[in-house]
CSV table of N, CA, C and O in Angstrom, one decimal:
chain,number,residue,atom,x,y,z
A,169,UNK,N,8.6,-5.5,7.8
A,169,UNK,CA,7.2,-5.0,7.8
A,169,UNK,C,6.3,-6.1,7.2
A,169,UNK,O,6.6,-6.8,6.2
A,170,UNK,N,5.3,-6.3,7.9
A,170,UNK,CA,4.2,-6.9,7.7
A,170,UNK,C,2.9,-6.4,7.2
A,170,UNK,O,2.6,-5.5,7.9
A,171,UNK,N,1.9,-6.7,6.2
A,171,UNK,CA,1.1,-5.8,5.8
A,171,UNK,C,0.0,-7.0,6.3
A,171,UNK,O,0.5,-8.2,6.4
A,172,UNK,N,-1.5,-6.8,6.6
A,172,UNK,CA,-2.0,-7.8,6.6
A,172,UNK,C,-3.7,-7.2,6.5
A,172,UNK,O,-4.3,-6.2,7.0
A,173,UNK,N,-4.2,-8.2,5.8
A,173,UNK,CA,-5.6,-7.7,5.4
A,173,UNK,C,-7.1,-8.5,5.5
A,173,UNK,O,-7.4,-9.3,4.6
A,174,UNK,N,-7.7,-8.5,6.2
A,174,UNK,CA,-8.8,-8.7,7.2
A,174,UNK,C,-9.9,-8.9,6.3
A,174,UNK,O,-10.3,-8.0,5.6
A,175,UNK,N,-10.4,-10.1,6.2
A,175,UNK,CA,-12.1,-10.8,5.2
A,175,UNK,C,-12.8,-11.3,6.4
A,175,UNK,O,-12.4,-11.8,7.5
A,176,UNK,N,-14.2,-11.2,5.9
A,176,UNK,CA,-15.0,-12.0,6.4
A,176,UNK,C,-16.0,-11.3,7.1
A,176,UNK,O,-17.2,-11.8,6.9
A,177,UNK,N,-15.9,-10.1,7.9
A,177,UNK,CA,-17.3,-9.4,8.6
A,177,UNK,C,-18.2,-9.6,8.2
A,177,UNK,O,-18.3,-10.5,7.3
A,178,UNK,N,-19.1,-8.9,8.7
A,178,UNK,CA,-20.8,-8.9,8.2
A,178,UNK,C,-21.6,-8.5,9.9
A,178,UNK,O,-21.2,-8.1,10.9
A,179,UNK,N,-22.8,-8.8,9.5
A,179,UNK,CA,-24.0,-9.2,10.5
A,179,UNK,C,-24.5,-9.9,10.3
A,179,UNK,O,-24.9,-10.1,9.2
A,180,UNK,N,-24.8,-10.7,11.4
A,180,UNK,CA,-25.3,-11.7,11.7
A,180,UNK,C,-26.5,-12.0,13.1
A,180,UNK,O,-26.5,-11.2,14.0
A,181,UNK,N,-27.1,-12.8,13.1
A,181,UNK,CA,-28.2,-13.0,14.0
A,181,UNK,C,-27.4,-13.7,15.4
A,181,UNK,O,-26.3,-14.3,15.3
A,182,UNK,N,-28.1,-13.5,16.6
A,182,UNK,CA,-28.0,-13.7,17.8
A,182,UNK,C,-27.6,-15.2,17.7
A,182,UNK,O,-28.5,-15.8,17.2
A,183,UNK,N,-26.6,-15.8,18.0
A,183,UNK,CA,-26.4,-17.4,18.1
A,183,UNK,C,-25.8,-18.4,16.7
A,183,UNK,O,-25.6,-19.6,16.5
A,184,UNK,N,-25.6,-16.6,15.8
A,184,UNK,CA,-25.0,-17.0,14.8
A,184,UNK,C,-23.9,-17.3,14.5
A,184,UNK,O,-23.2,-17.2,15.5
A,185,UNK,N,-23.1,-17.7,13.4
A,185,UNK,CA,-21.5,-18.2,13.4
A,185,UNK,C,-21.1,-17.4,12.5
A,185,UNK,O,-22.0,-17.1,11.6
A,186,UNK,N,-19.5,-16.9,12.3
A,186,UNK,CA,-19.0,-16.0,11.3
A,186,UNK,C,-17.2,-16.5,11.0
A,186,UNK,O,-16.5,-16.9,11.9
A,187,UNK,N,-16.8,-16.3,9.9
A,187,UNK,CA,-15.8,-16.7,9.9
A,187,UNK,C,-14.8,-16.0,9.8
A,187,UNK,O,-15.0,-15.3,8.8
A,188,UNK,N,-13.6,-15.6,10.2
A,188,UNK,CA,-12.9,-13.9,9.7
A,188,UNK,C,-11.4,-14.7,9.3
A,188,UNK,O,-11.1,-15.7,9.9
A,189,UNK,N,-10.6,-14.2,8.2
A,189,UNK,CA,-9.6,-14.1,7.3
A,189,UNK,C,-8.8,-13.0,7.8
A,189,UNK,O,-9.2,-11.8,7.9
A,190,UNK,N,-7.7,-13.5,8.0
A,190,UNK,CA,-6.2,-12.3,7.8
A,190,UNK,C,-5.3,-13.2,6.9
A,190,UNK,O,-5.0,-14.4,7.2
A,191,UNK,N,-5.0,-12.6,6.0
A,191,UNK,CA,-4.1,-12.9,5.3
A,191,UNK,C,-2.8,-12.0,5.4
A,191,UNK,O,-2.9,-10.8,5.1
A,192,UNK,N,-1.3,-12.7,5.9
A,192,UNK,CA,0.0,-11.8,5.9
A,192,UNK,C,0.6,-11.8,4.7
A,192,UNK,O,0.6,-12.8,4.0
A,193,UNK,N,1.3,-10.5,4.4
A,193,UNK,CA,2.3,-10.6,3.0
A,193,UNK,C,3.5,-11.6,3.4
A,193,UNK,O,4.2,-12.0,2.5
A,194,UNK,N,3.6,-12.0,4.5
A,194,UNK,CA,4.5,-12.7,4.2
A,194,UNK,C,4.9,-13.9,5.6
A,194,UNK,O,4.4,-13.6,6.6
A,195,UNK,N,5.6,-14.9,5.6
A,195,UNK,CA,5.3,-15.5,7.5
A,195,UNK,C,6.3,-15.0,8.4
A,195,UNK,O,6.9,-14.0,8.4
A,196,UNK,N,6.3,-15.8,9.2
A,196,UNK,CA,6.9,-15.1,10.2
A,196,UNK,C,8.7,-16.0,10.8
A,196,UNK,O,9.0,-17.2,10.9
A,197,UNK,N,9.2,-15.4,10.8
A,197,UNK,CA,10.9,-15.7,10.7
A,197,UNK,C,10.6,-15.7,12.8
A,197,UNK,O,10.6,-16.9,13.2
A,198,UNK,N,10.5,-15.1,13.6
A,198,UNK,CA,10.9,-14.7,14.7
A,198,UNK,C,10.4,-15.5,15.4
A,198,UNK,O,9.2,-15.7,15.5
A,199,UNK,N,11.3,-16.4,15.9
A,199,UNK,CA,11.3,-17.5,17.2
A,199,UNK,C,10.0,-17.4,17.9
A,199,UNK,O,9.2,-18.4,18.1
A,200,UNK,N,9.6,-16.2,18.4
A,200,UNK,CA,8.6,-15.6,19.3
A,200,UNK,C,7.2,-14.6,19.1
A,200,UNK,O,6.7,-13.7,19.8
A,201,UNK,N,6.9,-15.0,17.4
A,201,UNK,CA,6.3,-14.3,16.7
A,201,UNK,C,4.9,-14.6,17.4
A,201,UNK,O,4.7,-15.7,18.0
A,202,UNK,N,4.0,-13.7,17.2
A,202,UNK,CA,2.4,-13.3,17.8
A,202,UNK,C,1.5,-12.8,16.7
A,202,UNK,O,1.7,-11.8,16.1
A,203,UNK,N,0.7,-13.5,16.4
A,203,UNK,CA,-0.4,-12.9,15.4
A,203,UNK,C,-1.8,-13.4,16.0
A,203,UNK,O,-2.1,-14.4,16.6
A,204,UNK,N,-2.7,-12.3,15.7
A,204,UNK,CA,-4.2,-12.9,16.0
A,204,UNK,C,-5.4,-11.6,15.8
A,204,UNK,O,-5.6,-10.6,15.0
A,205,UNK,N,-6.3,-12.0,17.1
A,205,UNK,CA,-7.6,-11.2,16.2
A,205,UNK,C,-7.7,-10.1,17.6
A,205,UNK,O,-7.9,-10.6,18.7
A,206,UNK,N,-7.6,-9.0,17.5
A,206,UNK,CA,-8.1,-8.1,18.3
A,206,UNK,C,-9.6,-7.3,18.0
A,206,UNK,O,-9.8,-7.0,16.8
A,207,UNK,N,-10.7,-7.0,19.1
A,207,UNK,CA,-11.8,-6.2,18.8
A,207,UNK,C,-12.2,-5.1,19.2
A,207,UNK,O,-12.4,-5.5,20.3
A,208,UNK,N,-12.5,-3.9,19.1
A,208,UNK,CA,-12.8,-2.7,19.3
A,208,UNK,C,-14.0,-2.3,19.1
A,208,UNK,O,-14.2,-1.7,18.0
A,209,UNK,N,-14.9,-2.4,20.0
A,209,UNK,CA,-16.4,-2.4,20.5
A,209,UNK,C,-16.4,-0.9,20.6
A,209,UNK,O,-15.5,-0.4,21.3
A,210,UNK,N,-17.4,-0.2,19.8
A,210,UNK,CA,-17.8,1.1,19.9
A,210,UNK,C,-17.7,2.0,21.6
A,210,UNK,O,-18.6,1.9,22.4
A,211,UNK,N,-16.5,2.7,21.6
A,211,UNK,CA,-16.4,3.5,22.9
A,211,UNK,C,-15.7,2.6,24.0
A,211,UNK,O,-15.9,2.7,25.2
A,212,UNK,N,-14.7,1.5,23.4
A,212,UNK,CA,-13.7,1.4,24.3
A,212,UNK,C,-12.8,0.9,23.2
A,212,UNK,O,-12.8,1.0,22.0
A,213,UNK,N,-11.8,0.3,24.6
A,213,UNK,CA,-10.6,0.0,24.3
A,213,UNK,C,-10.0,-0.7,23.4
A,213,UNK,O,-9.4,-1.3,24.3
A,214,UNK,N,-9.6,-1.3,22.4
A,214,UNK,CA,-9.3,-2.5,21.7
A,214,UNK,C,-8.7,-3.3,22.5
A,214,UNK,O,-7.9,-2.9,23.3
A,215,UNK,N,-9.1,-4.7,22.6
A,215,UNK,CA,-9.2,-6.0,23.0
A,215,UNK,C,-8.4,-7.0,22.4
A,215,UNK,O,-8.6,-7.1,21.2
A,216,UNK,N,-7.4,-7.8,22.9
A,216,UNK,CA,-7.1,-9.0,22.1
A,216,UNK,C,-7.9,-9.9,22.6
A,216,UNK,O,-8.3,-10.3,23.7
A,217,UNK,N,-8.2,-10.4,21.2
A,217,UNK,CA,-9.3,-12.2,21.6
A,217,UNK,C,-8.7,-13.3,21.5
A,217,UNK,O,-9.0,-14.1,22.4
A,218,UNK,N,-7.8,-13.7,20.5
A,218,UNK,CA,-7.4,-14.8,20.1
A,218,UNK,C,-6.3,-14.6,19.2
A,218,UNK,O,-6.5,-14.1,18.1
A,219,UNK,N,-5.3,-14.9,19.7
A,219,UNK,CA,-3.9,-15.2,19.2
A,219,UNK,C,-3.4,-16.1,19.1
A,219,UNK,O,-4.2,-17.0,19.3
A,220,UNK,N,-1.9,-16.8,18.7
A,220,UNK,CA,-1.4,-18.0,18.0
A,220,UNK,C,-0.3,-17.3,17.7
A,220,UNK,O,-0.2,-16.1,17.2
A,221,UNK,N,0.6,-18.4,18.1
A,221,UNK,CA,2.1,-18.3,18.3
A,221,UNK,C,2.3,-18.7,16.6
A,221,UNK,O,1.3,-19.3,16.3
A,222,UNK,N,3.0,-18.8,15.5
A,222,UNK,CA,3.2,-19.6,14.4
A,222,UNK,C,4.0,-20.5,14.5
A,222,UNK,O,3.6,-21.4,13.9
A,223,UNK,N,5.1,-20.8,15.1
A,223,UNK,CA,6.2,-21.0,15.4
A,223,UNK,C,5.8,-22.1,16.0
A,223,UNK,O,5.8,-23.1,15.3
A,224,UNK,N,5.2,-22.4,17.7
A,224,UNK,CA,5.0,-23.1,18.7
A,224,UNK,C,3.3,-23.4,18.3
A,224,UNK,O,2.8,-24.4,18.7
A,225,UNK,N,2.5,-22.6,17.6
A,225,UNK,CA,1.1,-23.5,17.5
A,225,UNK,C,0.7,-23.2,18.9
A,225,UNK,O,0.0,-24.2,19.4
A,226,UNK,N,0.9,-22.3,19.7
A,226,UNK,CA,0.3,-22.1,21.0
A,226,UNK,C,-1.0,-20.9,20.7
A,226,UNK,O,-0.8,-19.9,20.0
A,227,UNK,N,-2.2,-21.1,21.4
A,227,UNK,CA,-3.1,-20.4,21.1
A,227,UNK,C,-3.3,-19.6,22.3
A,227,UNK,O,-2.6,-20.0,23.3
A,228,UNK,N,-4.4,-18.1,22.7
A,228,UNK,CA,-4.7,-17.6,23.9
A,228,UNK,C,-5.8,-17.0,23.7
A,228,UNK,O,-5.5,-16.2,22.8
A,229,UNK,N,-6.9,-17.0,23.9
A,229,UNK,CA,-7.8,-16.7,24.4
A,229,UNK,C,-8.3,-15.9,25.5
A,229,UNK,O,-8.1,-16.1,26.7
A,230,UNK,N,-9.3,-14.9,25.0
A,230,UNK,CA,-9.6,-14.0,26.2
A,230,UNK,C,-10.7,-14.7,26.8
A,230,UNK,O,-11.5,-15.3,25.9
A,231,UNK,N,-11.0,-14.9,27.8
A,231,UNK,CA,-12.0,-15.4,27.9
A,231,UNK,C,-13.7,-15.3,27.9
A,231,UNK,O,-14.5,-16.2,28.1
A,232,UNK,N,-13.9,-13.9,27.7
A,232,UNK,CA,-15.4,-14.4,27.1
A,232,UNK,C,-15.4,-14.4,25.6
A,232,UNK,O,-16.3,-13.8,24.9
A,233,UNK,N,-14.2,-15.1,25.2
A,233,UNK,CA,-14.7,-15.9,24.1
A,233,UNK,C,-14.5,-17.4,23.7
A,233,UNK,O,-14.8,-17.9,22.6
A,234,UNK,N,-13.9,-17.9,24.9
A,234,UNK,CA,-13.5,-19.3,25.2
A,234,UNK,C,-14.5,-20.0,24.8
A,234,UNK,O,-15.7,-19.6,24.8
A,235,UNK,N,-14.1,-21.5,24.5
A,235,UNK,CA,-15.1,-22.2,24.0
A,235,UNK,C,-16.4,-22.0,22.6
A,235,UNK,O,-17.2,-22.8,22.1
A,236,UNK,N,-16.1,-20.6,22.4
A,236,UNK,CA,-17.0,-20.3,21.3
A,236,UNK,C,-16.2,-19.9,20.0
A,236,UNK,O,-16.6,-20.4,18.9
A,237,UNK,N,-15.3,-19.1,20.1
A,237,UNK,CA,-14.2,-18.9,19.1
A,237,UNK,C,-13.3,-19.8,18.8
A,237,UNK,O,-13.3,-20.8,19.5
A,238,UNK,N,-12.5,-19.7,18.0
A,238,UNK,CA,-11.3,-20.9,17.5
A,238,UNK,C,-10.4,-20.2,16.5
A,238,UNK,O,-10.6,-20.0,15.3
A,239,UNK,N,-9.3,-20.0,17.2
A,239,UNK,CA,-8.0,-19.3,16.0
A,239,UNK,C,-7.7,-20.6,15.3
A,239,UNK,O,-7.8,-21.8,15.8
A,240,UNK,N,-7.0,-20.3,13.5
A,240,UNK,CA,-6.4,-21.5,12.9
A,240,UNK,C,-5.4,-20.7,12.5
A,240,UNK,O,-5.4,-19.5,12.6
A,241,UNK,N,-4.1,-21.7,11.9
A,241,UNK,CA,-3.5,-20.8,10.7
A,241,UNK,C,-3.1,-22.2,10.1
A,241,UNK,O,-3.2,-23.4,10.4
A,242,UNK,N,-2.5,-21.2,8.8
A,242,UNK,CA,-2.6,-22.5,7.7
A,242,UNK,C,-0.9,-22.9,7.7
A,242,UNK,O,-0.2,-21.9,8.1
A,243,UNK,N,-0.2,-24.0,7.4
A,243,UNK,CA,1.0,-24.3,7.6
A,243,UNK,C,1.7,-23.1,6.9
A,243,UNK,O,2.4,-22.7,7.9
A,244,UNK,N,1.9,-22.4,5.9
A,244,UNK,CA,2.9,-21.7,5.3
A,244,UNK,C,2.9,-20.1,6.7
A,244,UNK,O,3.8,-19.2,6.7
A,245,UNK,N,1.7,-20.2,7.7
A,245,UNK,CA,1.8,-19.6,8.5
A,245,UNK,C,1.7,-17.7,8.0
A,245,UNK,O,2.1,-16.7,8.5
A,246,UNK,N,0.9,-18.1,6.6
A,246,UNK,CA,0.6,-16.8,5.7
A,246,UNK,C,-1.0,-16.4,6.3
A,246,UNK,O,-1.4,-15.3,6.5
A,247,UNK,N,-1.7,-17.4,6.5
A,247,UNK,CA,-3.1,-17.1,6.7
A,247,UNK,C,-3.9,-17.4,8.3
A,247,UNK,O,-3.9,-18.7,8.5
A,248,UNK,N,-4.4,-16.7,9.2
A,248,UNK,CA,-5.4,-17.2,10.0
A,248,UNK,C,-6.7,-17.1,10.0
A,248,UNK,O,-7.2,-16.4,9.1
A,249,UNK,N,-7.4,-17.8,11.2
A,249,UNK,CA,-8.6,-17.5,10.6
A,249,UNK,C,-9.4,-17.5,11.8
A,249,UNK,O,-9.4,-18.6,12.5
A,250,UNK,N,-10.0,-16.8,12.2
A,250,UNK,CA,-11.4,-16.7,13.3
A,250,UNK,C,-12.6,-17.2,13.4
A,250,UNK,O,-13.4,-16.4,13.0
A,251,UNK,N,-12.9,-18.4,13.7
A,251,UNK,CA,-14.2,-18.8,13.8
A,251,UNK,C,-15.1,-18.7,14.5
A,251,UNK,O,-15.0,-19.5,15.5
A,252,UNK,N,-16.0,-17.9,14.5
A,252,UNK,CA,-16.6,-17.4,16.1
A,252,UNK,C,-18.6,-18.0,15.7
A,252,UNK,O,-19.4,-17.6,14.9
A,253,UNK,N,-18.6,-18.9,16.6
A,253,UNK,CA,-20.0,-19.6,16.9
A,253,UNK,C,-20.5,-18.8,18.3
A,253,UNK,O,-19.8,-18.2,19.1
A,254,UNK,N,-22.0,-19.2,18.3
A,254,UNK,CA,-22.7,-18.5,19.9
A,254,UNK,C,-22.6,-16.9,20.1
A,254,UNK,O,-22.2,-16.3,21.0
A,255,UNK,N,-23.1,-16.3,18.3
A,255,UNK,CA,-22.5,-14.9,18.7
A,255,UNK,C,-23.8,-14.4,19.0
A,255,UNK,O,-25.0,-14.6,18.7
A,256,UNK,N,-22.7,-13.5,20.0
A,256,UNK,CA,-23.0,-12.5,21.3
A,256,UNK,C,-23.7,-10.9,20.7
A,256,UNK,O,-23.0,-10.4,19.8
A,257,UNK,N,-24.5,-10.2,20.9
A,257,UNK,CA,-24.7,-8.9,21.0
A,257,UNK,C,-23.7,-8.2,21.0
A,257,UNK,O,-23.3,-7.5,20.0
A,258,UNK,N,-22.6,-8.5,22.7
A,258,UNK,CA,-21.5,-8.2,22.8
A,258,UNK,C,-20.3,-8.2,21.9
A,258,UNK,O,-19.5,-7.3,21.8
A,259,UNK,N,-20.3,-9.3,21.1
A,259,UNK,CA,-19.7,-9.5,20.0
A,259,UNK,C,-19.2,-8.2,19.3
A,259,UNK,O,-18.0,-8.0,19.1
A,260,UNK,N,-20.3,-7.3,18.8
A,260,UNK,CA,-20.6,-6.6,18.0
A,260,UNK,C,-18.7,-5.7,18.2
A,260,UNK,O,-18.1,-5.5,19.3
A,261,UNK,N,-18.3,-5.3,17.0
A,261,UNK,CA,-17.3,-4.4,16.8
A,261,UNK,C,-16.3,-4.4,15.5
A,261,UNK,O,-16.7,-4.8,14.3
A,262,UNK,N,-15.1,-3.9,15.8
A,262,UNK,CA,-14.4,-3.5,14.4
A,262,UNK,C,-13.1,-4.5,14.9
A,262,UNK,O,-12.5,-4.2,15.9
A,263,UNK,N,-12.8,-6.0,13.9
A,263,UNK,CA,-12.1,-6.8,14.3
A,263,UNK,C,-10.8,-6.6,13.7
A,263,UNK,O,-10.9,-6.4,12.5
A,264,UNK,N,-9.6,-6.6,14.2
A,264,UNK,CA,-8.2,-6.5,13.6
A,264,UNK,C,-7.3,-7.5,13.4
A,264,UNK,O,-7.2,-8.0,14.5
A,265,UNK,N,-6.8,-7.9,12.9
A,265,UNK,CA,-5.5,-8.6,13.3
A,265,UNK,C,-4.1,-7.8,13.3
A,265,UNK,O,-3.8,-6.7,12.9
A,266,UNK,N,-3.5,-8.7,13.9
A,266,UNK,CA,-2.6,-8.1,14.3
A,266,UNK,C,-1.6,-9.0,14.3
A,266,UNK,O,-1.7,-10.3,14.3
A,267,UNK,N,-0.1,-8.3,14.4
A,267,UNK,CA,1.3,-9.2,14.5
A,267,UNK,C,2.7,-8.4,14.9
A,267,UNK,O,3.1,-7.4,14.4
A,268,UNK,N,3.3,-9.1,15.7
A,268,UNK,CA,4.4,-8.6,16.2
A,268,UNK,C,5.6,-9.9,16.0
A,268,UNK,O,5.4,-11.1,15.7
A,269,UNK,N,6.6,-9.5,16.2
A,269,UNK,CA,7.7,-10.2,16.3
A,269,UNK,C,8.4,-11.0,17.5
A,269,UNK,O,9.4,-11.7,17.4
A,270,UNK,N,7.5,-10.7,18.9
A,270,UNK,CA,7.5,-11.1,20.1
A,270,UNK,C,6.3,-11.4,20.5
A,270,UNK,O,5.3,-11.1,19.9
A,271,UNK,N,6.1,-12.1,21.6
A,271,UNK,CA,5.1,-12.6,22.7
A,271,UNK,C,4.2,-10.9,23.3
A,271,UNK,O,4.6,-10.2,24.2
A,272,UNK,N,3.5,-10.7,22.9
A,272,UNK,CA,2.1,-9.8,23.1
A,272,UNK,C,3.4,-8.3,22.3
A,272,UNK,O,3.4,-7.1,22.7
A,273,UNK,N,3.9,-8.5,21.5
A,273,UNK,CA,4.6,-7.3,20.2
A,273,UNK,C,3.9,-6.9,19.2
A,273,UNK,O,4.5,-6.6,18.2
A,274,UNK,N,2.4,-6.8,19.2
A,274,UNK,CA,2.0,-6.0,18.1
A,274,UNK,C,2.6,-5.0,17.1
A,274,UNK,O,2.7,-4.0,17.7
A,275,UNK,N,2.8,-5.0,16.4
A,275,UNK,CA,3.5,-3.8,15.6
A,275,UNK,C,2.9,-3.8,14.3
A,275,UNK,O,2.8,-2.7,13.8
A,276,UNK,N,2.4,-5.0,13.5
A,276,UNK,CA,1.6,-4.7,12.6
A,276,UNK,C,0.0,-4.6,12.3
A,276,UNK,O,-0.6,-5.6,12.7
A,277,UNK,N,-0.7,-3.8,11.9
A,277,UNK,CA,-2.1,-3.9,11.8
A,277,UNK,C,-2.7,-4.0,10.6
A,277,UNK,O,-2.1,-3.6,9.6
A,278,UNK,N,-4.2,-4.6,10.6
A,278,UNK,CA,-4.6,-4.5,9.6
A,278,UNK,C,-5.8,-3.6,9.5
A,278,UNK,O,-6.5,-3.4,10.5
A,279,UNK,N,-6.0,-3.3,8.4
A,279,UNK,CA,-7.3,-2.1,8.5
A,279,UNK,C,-9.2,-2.6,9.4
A,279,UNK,O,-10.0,-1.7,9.6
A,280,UNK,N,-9.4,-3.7,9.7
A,280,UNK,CA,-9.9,-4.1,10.6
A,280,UNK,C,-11.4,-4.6,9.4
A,280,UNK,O,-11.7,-4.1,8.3
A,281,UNK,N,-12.1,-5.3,10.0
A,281,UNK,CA,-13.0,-5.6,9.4
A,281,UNK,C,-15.1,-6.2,10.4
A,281,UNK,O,-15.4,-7.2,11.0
A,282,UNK,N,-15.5,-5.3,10.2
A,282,UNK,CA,-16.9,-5.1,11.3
A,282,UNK,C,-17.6,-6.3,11.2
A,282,UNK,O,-17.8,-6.9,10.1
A,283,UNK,N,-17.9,-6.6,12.6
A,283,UNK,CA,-18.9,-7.6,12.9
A,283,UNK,C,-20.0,-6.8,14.0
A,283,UNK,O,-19.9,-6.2,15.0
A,284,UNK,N,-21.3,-7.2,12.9
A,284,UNK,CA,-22.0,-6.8,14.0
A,284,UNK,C,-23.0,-7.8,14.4
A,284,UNK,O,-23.3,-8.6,13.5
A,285,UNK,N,-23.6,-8.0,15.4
A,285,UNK,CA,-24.6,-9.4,16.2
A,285,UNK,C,-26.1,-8.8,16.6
A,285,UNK,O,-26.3,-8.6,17.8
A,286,UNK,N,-26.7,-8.7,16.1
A,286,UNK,CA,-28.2,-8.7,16.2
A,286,UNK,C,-29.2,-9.3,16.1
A,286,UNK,O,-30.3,-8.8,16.4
């Protein structure tokens, strides 16, 4: 089990930049481990944006947020981080991270943390 806990929300202005924090209790052992930032925009579906392999340092992107966002993680592969420039209206929602033990395996969540863009 993985517990993992979400910094950084707020509001922010149209074209502004924000930074978001997951910190895991612990890293990741699994050859094919998945962590990153999913969003849930009032009245739909939760979304993955931006993920990162720990293991391989492979990143994915959804794409309307290409070029504007940027996943990191830190070597001990305990911490990532979301950097999101050029924010959108759309932007606006309740951001998660998330982690599984495979390739798109979510299984852990974190209590999520709001961004809103106005």
């Amino acid at each position: 089990h993985v517990q993992l806990v979400e910094s950084g929300g707020g509001s922010v202005q149209i074209g502004g930049s924000l930074t978001l924090a997951c910190a895991a209790s612990r890293g990741f052992d699994d050859a094919d481990a998945e962590w990153g930032w999913f969003r849930q925009a009032p009245g739909k579906e939760r979304e993955g944006i931006a993920t990162v392999e720990p293991n391989s340092g492979r990143t994915y992107y959804a794409d309307s947020v290409k070029g504007r966002f940027t996943i990191s993680q830190d070597n001990a592969e305990t911490m990532i981080w979301l950097r999101m420039t050029g924010l959108k209206p759309e932007d606006t929602g309740m951001y998660y991270c998330g982690a599984g033990p495979g390739h798109r395996d979510f299984r852990f969540w974190g209590q999520g943390t709001q961004v809103t863009v106005s």
